[in-house]
PDB file of C-alpha atoms in Angstrom:
ATOM      1  CA  MET C   1     -36.055  32.695 -26.159  1.00  0.00           C
ATOM      2  CA  SER C   2     -32.983  33.882 -24.551  1.00  0.00           C
ATOM      3  CA  SER C   3     -29.620  33.588 -25.458  1.00  0.00           C
ATOM      4  CA  CYS C   4     -26.752  31.416 -23.626  1.00  0.00           C
ATOM      5  CA  SER C   5     -25.244  34.875 -22.254  1.00  0.00           C
ATOM      6  CA  GLU C   6     -28.611  35.991 -21.089  1.00  0.00           C
ATOM      7  CA  GLN C   7     -28.991  32.674 -18.871  1.00  0.00           C
ATOM      8  CA  ARG C   8     -28.484  33.002 -15.367  1.00  0.00           C
ATOM      9  CA  GLN C   9     -26.653  30.028 -13.434  1.00  0.00           C
ATOM     10  CA  PRO C  10     -28.606  28.215 -10.917  1.00  0.00           C
ATOM     11  CA  GLN C  11     -28.354  30.130  -7.235  1.00  0.00           C
ATOM     12  CA  ILE C  12     -26.910  26.550  -5.680  1.00  0.00           C
ATOM     13  CA  SER C  13     -26.151  26.505  -1.555  1.00  0.00           C
ATOM     14  CA  LYS C  14     -22.782  24.936   0.300  1.00  0.00           C
ATOM     15  CA  LYS C  15     -25.363  22.146   1.490  1.00  0.00           C
ATOM     16  CA  ASP C  16     -26.443  21.116  -2.065  1.00  0.00           C
ATOM     17  CA  LEU C  17     -22.554  21.525  -3.053  1.00  0.00           C
ATOM     18  CA  GLN C  18     -21.696  19.143  -0.075  1.00  0.00           C
ATOM     19  CA  SER C  19     -24.415  16.653   0.490  1.00  0.00           C
ATOM     20  CA  GLY C  20     -27.041  17.261  -1.817  1.00  0.00           C
ATOM     21  CA  GLU C  21     -28.085  16.960  -5.527  1.00  0.00           C
ATOM     22  CA  TYR C  22     -25.018  18.631  -6.385  1.00  0.00           C
ATOM     23  CA  ALA C  23     -22.602  16.753  -4.251  1.00  0.00           C
ATOM     24  CA  HIS C  24     -21.599  14.156  -7.399  1.00  0.00           C
ATOM     25  CA  GLU C  25     -21.023  16.546  -9.951  1.00  0.00           C
ATOM     26  CA  LEU C  26     -18.779  19.102  -7.354  1.00  0.00           C
ATOM     27  CA  ARG C  27     -16.714  15.551  -6.514  1.00  0.00           C
ATOM     28  CA  ALA C  28     -16.220  14.826 -10.425  1.00  0.00           C
ATOM     29  CA  HIS C  29     -15.007  17.978 -11.192  1.00  0.00           C
ATOM     30  CA  LEU C  30     -12.497  18.032  -8.332  1.00  0.00           C
ATOM     31  CA  ASP C  31     -11.251  14.437  -9.489  1.00  0.00           C
ATOM     32  CA  VAL C  32     -10.612  16.300 -12.822  1.00  0.00           C
ATOM     33  CA  ARG C  33      -9.089  18.951 -11.695  1.00  0.00           C
ATOM     34  CA  VAL C  34      -6.743  17.171  -8.928  1.00  0.00           C
ATOM     35  CA  GLU C  35      -5.598  14.582 -12.724  1.00  0.00           C
ATOM     36  CA  GLN C  36      -4.330  18.393 -13.719  1.00  0.00           C
ATOM     37  CA  LEU C  37      -2.693  18.877 -10.800  1.00  0.00           C
ATOM     38  CA  GLN C  38      -0.831  15.786 -10.959  1.00  0.00           C
ATOM     39  CA  LEU C  39       0.410  16.856 -14.228  1.00  0.00           C
ATOM     40  CA  LEU C  40       1.506  20.528 -13.215  1.00  0.00           C
ATOM     41  CA  PHE C  41       3.277  18.878  -9.840  1.00  0.00           C
ATOM     42  CA  SER C  42       5.220  16.420 -12.186  1.00  0.00           C
ATOM     43  CA  SER C  43       6.996  19.224 -13.565  1.00  0.00           C
ATOM     44  CA  LYS C  44      10.697  19.617 -13.406  1.00  0.00           C
ATOM     45  CA  ARG C  45      10.643  22.724 -12.392  1.00  0.00           C
ATOM     46  CA  ILE C  46       8.325  22.078  -9.737  1.00  0.00           C
ATOM     47  CA  LEU C  47      10.348  19.523  -8.826  1.00  0.00           C
ATOM     48  CA  GLN C  48      13.591  20.703  -8.721  1.00  0.00           C
ATOM     49  CA  THR C  49      12.417  23.969  -6.995  1.00  0.00           C
ATOM     50  CA  LEU C  50      11.072  21.641  -3.883  1.00  0.00           C
ATOM     51  CA  GLU C  51      14.159  19.381  -4.272  1.00  0.00           C
ATOM     52  CA  TYR C  52      16.782  22.237  -3.767  1.00  0.00           C
ATOM     53  CA  ALA C  53      14.545  24.059  -1.121  1.00  0.00           C
ATOM     54  CA  ASN C  54      14.715  20.657   1.053  1.00  0.00           C
ATOM     55  CA  GLN C  55      18.180  19.501   0.163  1.00  0.00           C
ATOM     56  CA  HIS C  56      18.997  23.682   1.482  1.00  0.00           C
ATOM     57  CA  LEU C  57      17.000  23.017   4.522  1.00  0.00           C
ATOM     58  CA  SER C  58      19.200  19.467   5.177  1.00  0.00           C
ATOM     59  CA  GLU C  59      21.982  21.189   4.604  1.00  0.00           C
ATOM     60  CA  GLU C  60      21.299  24.224   7.391  1.00  0.00           C
ATOM     61  CA  GLY C  61      19.421  22.050   9.423  1.00  0.00           C
ATOM     62  CA  PHE C  62      15.876  21.838  10.310  1.00  0.00           C
ATOM     63  CA  LEU C  63      14.680  24.471  12.686  1.00  0.00           C
ATOM     64  CA  SER C  64      12.260  24.481  15.570  1.00  0.00           C
ATOM     65  CA  PRO C  65       8.203  25.593  14.628  1.00  0.00           C
ATOM     66  CA  VAL C  66       8.980  28.454  16.555  1.00  0.00           C
ATOM     67  CA  HIS C  67      11.835  29.541  14.806  1.00  0.00           C
ATOM     68  CA  TYR C  68      10.070  29.412  11.657  1.00  0.00           C
ATOM     69  CA  GLN C  69       6.790  30.976  12.490  1.00  0.00           C
ATOM     70  CA  ALA C  70       9.129  33.984  13.402  1.00  0.00           C
ATOM     71  CA  LEU C  71      10.437  33.815  10.309  1.00  0.00           C
ATOM     72  CA  ASP C  72       6.653  33.865   8.902  1.00  0.00           C
ATOM     73  CA  GLN C  73       6.099  37.208  11.065  1.00  0.00           C
ATOM     74  CA  ASP C  74       9.454  38.744   9.940  1.00  0.00           C
ATOM     75  CA  MET C  75       8.446  37.826   6.399  1.00  0.00           C
ATOM     76  CA  GLN C  76       4.823  39.170   6.631  1.00  0.00           C
ATOM     77  CA  LYS C  77       6.518  42.443   8.091  1.00  0.00           C
ATOM     78  CA  SER C  78       8.328  42.755   5.034  1.00  0.00           C
ATOM     79  CA  ARG C  79       6.172  41.632   1.834  1.00  0.00           C
ATOM     80  CA  ASP C  80       8.805  43.888  -0.621  1.00  0.00           C
ATOM     81  CA  THR C  81      11.700  42.273   0.039  1.00  0.00           C
ATOM     82  CA  TYR C  82      13.792  40.527  -2.507  1.00  0.00           C
ATOM     83  CA  ASN C  83      13.324  36.949  -0.667  1.00  0.00           C
ATOM     84  CA  VAL C  84       8.878  37.340  -0.398  1.00  0.00           C
ATOM     85  CA  GLN C  85       8.867  38.819  -4.039  1.00  0.00           C
ATOM     86  CA  LEU C  86      10.556  35.506  -4.875  1.00  0.00           C
ATOM     87  CA  LEU C  87       8.229  33.147  -3.934  1.00  0.00           C
ATOM     88  CA  LEU C  88       6.381  34.942  -6.774  1.00  0.00           C
ATOM     89  CA  TYR C  89       8.296  35.045  -8.923  1.00  0.00           C
ATOM     90  CA  ASN C  90      10.893  32.057  -8.765  1.00  0.00           C
ATOM     91  CA  ALA C  91      10.729  29.345 -11.953  1.00  0.00           C
ATOM     92  CA  CYS C  92       8.456  27.398 -10.055  1.00  0.00           C
ATOM     93  CA  ALA C  93       5.977  30.389  -9.231  1.00  0.00           C
ATOM     94  CA  ILE C  94       5.897  30.837 -13.212  1.00  0.00           C
ATOM     95  CA  LYS C  95       4.961  27.725 -13.804  1.00  0.00           C
ATOM     96  CA  ILE C  96       2.204  27.643 -11.280  1.00  0.00           C
ATOM     97  CA  LYS C  97       0.957  31.596 -12.800  1.00  0.00           C
ATOM     98  CA  GLN C  98       1.184  29.966 -16.457  1.00  0.00           C
ATOM     99  CA  PHE C  99      -1.023  26.774 -15.546  1.00  0.00           C
ATOM    100  CA  GLN C 100      -3.594  29.423 -13.537  1.00  0.00           C
ATOM    101  CA  ALA C 101      -3.800  31.642 -16.790  1.00  0.00           C
ATOM    102  CA  GLU C 102      -4.488  28.393 -18.758  1.00  0.00           C
ATOM    103  CA  HIS C 103      -6.659  26.884 -16.222  1.00  0.00           C
ATOM    104  CA  PRO C 104      -8.568  30.044 -14.586  1.00  0.00           C
ATOM    105  CA  ALA C 105     -10.895  27.655 -12.452  1.00  0.00           C
ATOM    106  CA  PHE C 106      -7.668  27.471  -9.919  1.00  0.00           C
ATOM    107  CA  ALA C 107      -8.005  30.575  -8.116  1.00  0.00           C
ATOM    108  CA  GLU C 108      -5.046  30.264  -5.791  1.00  0.00           C
ATOM    109  CA  ILE C 109      -1.888  27.934  -5.824  1.00  0.00           C
ATOM    110  CA  PHE C 110       0.859  27.720  -3.333  1.00  0.00           C
ATOM    111  CA  ILE C 111       3.196  25.088  -2.270  1.00  0.00           C
ATOM    112  CA  THR C 112       5.487  24.835   0.776  1.00  0.00           C
ATOM    113  CA  ASN C 113       8.333  22.561   1.133  1.00  0.00           C
ATOM    114  CA  LEU C 114       8.547  19.284   4.035  1.00  0.00           C
ATOM    115  CA  VAL C 115       8.940  22.085   6.995  1.00  0.00           C
ATOM    116  CA  GLY C 116       5.687  24.068   5.655  1.00  0.00           C
ATOM    117  CA  MET C 117       7.835  27.440   4.085  1.00  0.00           C
ATOM    118  CA  ASN C 118       6.146  28.572   1.224  1.00  0.00           C
ATOM    119  CA  VAL C 119       8.298  27.817  -1.802  1.00  0.00           C
ATOM    120  CA  CYS C 120       6.394  29.569  -4.567  1.00  0.00           C
ATOM    121  CA  GLN C 121       2.984  30.892  -5.265  1.00  0.00           C
ATOM    122  CA  THR C 122       0.522  32.504  -7.700  1.00  0.00           C
ATOM    123  CA  ASN C 123      -0.964  34.998  -5.374  1.00  0.00           C
ATOM    124  CA  MET C 124       0.887  37.165  -1.884  1.00  0.00           C
ATOM    125  CA  THR C 125      -0.687  34.448   0.756  1.00  0.00           C
ATOM    126  CA  THR C 126      -1.440  36.054   4.284  1.00  0.00           C
ATOM    127  CA  ASP C 127       1.145  33.924   5.585  1.00  0.00           C
ATOM    128  CA  PHE C 128       4.123  31.900   4.934  1.00  0.00           C
ATOM    129  CA  TYR C 129       4.845  28.796   7.344  1.00  0.00           C
ATOM    130  CA  GLN C 130       1.841  26.536   6.655  1.00  0.00           C
ATOM    131  CA  ALA C 131       2.657  23.712   9.105  1.00  0.00           C
ATOM    132  CA  ASP C 132       1.201  24.899  12.031  1.00  0.00           C
ATOM    133  CA  GLU C 133      -2.328  24.988   9.903  1.00  0.00           C
ATOM    134  CA  ASP C 134      -4.653  22.094  10.489  1.00  0.00           C
ATOM    135  CA  TRP C 135      -4.879  21.344   6.650  1.00  0.00           C
ATOM    136  CA  TRP C 136      -1.273  21.319   6.074  1.00  0.00           C
ATOM    137  CA  LYS C 137      -0.536  18.796   8.914  1.00  0.00           C
ATOM    138  CA  ASN C 138      -3.321  16.624   7.718  1.00  0.00           C
ATOM    139  CA  SER C 139      -2.060  16.616   4.323  1.00  0.00           C
ATOM    140  CA  TYR C 140       1.454  16.245   5.340  1.00  0.00           C
ATOM    141  CA  ASN C 141       0.640  12.919   7.296  1.00  0.00           C
ATOM    142  CA  ASN C 142       3.498  11.979   9.197  1.00  0.00           C
ATOM    143  CA  GLY C 143       5.440  12.371   5.574  1.00  0.00           C
ATOM    144  CA  LYS C 144       3.372  10.164   4.056  1.00  0.00           C
ATOM    145  CA  GLY C 145       1.002  12.471   2.297  1.00  0.00           C
ATOM    146  CA  LYS C 146      -2.273  12.343   2.057  1.00  0.00           C
ATOM    147  CA  LEU C 147      -4.519  14.489  -0.659  1.00  0.00           C
ATOM    148  CA  LEU C 148      -7.907  16.122   0.897  1.00  0.00           C
ATOM    149  CA  TYR C 149     -10.680  18.407   0.189  1.00  0.00           C
ATOM    150  CA  GLY C 150     -11.577  21.446   2.598  1.00  0.00           C
ATOM    151  CA  GLU C 151     -14.729  22.632   3.395  1.00  0.00           C
ATOM    152  CA  ILE C 152     -16.605  24.998   0.745  1.00  0.00           C
ATOM    153  CA  GLU C 153     -15.323  28.704   1.784  1.00  0.00           C
ATOM    154  CA  TYR C 154     -15.518  32.231   0.659  1.00  0.00           C
ATOM    155  CA  ASP C 155     -11.878  33.299  -0.039  1.00  0.00           C
ATOM    156  CA  THR C 156     -11.424  37.117   0.146  1.00  0.00           C
ATOM    157  CA  SER C 157      -8.073  36.983  -1.813  1.00  0.00           C
ATOM    158  CA  ALA C 158      -9.870  35.265  -4.644  1.00  0.00           C
ATOM    159  CA  ALA C 159     -13.007  37.115  -4.175  1.00  0.00           C
ATOM    160  CA  GLU C 160     -14.999  33.998  -4.290  1.00  0.00           C
ATOM    161  CA  ILE C 161     -16.251  30.698  -3.001  1.00  0.00           C
ATOM    162  CA  VAL C 162     -13.520  27.885  -3.121  1.00  0.00           C
ATOM    163  CA  VAL C 163     -12.900  24.318  -2.878  1.00  0.00           C
ATOM    164  CA  PRO C 164      -9.837  24.265  -1.624  1.00  0.00           C
ATOM    165  CA  ILE C 165      -7.413  20.763  -2.524  1.00  0.00           C
ATOM    166  CA  TYR C 166      -4.403  20.272  -0.355  1.00  0.00           C
ATOM    167  CA  MET C 167      -2.137  17.844  -2.141  1.00  0.00           C
ATOM    168  CA  PRO C 168       0.878  15.980  -1.693  1.00  0.00           C
ATOM    169  CA  ILE C 169       3.873  16.429  -4.076  1.00  0.00           C
ATOM    170  CA  TYR C 170       6.072  13.585  -4.798  1.00  0.00           C
ATOM    171  CA  ASP C 171       9.216  12.531  -6.687  1.00  0.00           C
ATOM    172  CA  SER C 172       9.623   8.746  -7.286  1.00  0.00           C
ATOM    173  CA  HIS C 173       6.889   7.981  -4.732  1.00  0.00           C
ATOM    174  CA  ILE C 174       9.238  10.197  -2.258  1.00  0.00           C
ATOM    175  CA  LEU C 175       6.778  13.165  -0.640  1.00  0.00           C
ATOM    176  CA  ILE C 176       8.855  16.411  -1.065  1.00  0.00           C
ATOM    177  CA  GLY C 177       6.329  19.333  -1.114  1.00  0.00           C
ATOM    178  CA  ILE C 178       2.610  19.987  -0.367  1.00  0.00           C
ATOM    179  CA  ALA C 179      -0.048  22.183  -2.257  1.00  0.00           C
ATOM    180  CA  LYS C 180      -2.726  24.205  -1.283  1.00  0.00           C
ATOM    181  CA  VAL C 181      -4.774  25.104  -4.462  1.00  0.00           C
ATOM    182  CA  LEU C 182      -8.143  26.938  -4.276  1.00  0.00           C
ATOM    183  CA  VAL C 183     -10.985  25.595  -7.307  1.00  0.00           C
ATOM    184  CA  SER C 184     -13.261  28.346  -7.851  1.00  0.00           C
ATOM    185  CA  VAL C 185     -17.128  26.538  -7.475  1.00  0.00           C
ATOM    186  CA  ASN C 186     -18.245  28.750 -10.500  1.00  0.00           C
ATOM    187  CA  SER C 187     -16.007  26.828 -13.105  1.00  0.00           C
ATOM    188  CA  ILE C 188     -18.113  24.112 -12.418  1.00  0.00           C
ATOM    189  CA  TYR C 189     -20.511  25.787 -14.748  1.00  0.00           C
ATOM    190  CA  ASN C 190     -17.733  27.254 -17.355  1.00  0.00           C
TER     191      ASN C 190
END
């Protein structure tokens, strides 16, 4: 008789998770994770950070996507600067990192403002402008917001197989941000 620590997790294929016998279990697991995220994203710290970021945008004036892409490229070249590091250590980032520490199923979380620039994040992302990504455009949904699940994928920064959740963030039913959250497939068993 083997102990629980010696039992191995079953080998499950991507196909089994997406459409096979484990698809229902995965969907139920993701639905629970979305409920947890809804509570997180109703946090005053997160809402205030997004409201400030969006207010700053409206005061400064919205820029063209080309300008945001150039800003993104500059940020990628200077990851150790104050503004880039602030994305990892502002009040919003601290809140999502605390949440991640309490809920290790979430391999990565980052939140963007209404133009797709990262506002806070748990990990350093490969880029900082998301509005040119299909997942962001689809979740933004012309300003209405739409909850979506991505394809199961291997994430190199998390070093594990994940399912992305693309989630709009609302304040009083008004869209104020978009989050991308990577949920570990291994968390289904833990």
